Coordinates of N, CA, C and O in Angstrom, one line a residue:
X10 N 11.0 -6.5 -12.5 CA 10.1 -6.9 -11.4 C 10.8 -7.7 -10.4 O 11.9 -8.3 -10.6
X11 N 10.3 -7.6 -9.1 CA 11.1 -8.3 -8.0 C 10.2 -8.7 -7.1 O 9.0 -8.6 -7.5
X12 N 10.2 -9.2 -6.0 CA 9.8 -9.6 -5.3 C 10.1 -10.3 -3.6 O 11.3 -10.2 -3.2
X13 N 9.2 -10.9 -2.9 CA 9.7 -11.4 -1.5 C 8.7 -13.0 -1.8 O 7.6 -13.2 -2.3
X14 N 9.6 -13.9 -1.0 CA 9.8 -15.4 -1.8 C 10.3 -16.2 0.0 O 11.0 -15.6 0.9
X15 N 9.7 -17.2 0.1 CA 10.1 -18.0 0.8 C 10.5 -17.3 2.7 O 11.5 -17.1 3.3
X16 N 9.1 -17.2 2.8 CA 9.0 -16.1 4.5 C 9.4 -17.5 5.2 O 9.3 -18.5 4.6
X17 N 10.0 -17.3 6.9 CA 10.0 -18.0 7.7 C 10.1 -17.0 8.8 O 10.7 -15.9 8.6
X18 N 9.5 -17.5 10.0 CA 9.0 -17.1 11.4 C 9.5 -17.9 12.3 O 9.6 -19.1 12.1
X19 N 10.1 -17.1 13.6 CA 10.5 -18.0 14.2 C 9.8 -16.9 15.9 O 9.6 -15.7 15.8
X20 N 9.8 -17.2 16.4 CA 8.9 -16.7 18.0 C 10.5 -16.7 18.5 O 11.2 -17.6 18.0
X21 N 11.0 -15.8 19.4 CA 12.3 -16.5 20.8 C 12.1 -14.7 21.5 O 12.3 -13.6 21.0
X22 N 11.8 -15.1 22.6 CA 11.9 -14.7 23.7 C 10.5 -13.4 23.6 O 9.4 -14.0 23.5
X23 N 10.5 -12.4 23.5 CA 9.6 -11.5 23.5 C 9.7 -11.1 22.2 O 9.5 -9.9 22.4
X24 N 9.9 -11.3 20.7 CA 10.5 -11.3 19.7 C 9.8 -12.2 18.7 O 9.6 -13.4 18.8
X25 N 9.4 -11.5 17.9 CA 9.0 -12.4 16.5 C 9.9 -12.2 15.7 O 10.4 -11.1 16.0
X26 N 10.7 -13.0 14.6 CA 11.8 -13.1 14.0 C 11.5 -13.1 12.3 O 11.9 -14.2 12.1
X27 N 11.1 -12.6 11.1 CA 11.1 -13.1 10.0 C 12.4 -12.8 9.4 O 13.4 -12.2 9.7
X28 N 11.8 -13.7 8.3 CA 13.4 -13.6 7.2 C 13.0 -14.2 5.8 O 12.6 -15.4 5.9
X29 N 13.1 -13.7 4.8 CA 12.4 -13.8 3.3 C 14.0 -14.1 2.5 O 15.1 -13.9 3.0
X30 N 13.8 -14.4 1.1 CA 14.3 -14.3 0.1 C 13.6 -12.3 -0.6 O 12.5 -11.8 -0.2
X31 N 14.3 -11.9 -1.2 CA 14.1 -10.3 -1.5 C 14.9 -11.0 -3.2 O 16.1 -11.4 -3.4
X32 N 13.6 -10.8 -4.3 CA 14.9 -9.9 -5.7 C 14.8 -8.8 -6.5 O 13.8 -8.4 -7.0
X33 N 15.7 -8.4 -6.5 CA 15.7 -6.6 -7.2 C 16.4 -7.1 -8.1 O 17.1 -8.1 -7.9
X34 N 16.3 -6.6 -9.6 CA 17.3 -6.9 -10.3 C 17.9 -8.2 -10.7 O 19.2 -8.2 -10.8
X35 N 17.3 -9.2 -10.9 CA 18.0 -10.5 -11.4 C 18.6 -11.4 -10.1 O 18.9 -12.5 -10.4
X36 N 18.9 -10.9 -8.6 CA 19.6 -10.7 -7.5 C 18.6 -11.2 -6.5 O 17.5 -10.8 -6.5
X37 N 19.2 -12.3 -5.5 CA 18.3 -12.4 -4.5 C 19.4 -12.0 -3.5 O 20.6 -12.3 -3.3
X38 N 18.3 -11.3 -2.7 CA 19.5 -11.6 -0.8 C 18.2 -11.9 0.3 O 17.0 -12.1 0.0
X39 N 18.7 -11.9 1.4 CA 18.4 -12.6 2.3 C 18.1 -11.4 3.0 O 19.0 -10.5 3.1
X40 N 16.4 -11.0 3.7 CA 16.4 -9.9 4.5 C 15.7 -10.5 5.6 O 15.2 -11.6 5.6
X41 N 15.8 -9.6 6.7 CA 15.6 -10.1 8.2 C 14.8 -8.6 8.7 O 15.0 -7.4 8.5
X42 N 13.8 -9.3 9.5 CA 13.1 -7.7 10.2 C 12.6 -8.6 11.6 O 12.3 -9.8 11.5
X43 N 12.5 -7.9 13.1 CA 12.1 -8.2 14.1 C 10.9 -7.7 14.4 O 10.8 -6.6 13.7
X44 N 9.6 -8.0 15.2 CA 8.9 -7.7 15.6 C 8.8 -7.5 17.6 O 8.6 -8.4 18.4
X45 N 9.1 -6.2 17.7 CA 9.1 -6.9 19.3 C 8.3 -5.8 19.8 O 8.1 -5.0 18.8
X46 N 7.6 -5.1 21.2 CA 7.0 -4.3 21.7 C 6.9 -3.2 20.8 O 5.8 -2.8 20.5
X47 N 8.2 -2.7 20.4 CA 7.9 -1.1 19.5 C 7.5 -1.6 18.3 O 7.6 -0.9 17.3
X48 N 7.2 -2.4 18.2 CA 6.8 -2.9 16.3 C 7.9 -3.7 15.7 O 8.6 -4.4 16.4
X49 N 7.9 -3.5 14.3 CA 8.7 -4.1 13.4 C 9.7 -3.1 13.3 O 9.6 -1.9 13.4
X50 N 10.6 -3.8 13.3 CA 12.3 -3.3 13.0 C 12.3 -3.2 11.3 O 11.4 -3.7 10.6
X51 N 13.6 -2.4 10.6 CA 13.1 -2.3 9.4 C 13.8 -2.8 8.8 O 14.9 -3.1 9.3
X52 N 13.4 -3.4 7.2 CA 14.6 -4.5 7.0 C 15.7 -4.4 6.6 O 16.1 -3.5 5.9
X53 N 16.5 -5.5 7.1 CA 18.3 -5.4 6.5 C 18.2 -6.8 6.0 O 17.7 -7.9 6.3
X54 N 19.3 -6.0 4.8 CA 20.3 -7.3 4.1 C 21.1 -8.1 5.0 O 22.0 -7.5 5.7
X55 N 20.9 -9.6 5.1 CA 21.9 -10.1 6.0 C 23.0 -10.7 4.9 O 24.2 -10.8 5.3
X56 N 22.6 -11.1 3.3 CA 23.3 -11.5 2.9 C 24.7 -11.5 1.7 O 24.6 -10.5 0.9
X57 N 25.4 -12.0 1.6 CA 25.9 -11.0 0.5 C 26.6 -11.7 -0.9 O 27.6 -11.4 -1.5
X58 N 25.6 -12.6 -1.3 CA 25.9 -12.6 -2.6 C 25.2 -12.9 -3.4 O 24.1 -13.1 -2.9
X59 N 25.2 -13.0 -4.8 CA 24.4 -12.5 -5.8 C 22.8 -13.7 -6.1 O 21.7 -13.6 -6.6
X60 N 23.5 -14.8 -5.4 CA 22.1 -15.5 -5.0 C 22.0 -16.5 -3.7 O 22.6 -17.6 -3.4
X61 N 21.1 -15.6 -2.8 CA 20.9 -16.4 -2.0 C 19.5 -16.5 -1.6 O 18.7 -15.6 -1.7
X62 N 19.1 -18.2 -1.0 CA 17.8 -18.1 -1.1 C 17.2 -19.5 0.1 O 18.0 -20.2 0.5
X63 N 16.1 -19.6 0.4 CA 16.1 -21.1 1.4 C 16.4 -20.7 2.8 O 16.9 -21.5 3.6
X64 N 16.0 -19.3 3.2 CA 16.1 -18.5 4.0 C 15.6 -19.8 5.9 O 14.6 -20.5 5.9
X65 N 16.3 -19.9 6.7 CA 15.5 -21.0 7.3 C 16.0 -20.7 8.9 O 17.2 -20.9 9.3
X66 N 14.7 -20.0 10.0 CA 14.9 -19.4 11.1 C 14.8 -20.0 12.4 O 13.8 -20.7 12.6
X67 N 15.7 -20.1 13.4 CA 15.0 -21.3 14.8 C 15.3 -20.3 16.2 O 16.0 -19.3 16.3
X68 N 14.4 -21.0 17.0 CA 14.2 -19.8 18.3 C 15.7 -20.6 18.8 O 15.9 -21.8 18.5
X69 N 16.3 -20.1 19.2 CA 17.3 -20.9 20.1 C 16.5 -20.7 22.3 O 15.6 -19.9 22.7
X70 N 17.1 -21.4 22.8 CA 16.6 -21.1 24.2 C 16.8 -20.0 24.9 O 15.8 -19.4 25.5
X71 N 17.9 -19.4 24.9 CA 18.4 -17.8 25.4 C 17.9 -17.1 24.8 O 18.6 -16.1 24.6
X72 N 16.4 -17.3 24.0 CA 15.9 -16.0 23.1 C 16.3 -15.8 22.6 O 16.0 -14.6 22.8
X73 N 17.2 -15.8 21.7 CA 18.0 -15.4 20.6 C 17.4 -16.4 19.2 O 17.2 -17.6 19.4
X74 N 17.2 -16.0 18.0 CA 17.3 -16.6 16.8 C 18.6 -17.0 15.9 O 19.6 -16.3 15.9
X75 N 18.4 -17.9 15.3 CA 19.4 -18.5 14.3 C 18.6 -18.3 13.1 O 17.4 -18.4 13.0
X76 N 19.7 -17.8 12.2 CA 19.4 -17.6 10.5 C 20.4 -18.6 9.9 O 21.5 -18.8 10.2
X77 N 19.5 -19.3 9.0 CA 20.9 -20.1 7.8 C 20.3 -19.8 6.5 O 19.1 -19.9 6.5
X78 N 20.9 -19.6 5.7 CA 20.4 -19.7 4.3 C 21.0 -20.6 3.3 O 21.7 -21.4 3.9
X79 N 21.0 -20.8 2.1 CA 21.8 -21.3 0.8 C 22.4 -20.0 0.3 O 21.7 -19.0 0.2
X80 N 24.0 -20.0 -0.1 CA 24.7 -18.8 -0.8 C 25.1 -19.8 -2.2 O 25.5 -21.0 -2.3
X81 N 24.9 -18.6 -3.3 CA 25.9 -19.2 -4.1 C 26.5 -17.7 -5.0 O 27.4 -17.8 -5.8

């Protein structure tokens, strides 16, 4: 069993931003999807190791978003 764990949203520029905890297999990673005019973007792994989790998103001013997470 797996699941999606700890959502955060962040708004920057014409852009909604999420980013969750994802676990398959004993394994957490970090996925990211955008929401902007054409819809939702589809999701990608940003992270790459066997546990990551505390997923945590901010608008920056140039419309652009920041991701940080916890790796271990």
């Amino acid at each position: 069993a797996g699941g999606s764990y700890q959502p955060t949203l962040a708004a920057a520029g014409d852009a909604l931003h999420l980013a969750w905890e994802e676990e398959a297999a004993g394994a957490f990673s970090i996925r990211v999807a955008t929401r902007d005019a054409g819809g939702w973007s589809t999701p990608a792994a940003v992270s790459s190791g066997a546990r990551a989790y505390a997923p945590r998103l901010a608008a920056l001013p140039d419309g652009r978003a920041a991701l940080a997470w916890t790796e271990e």
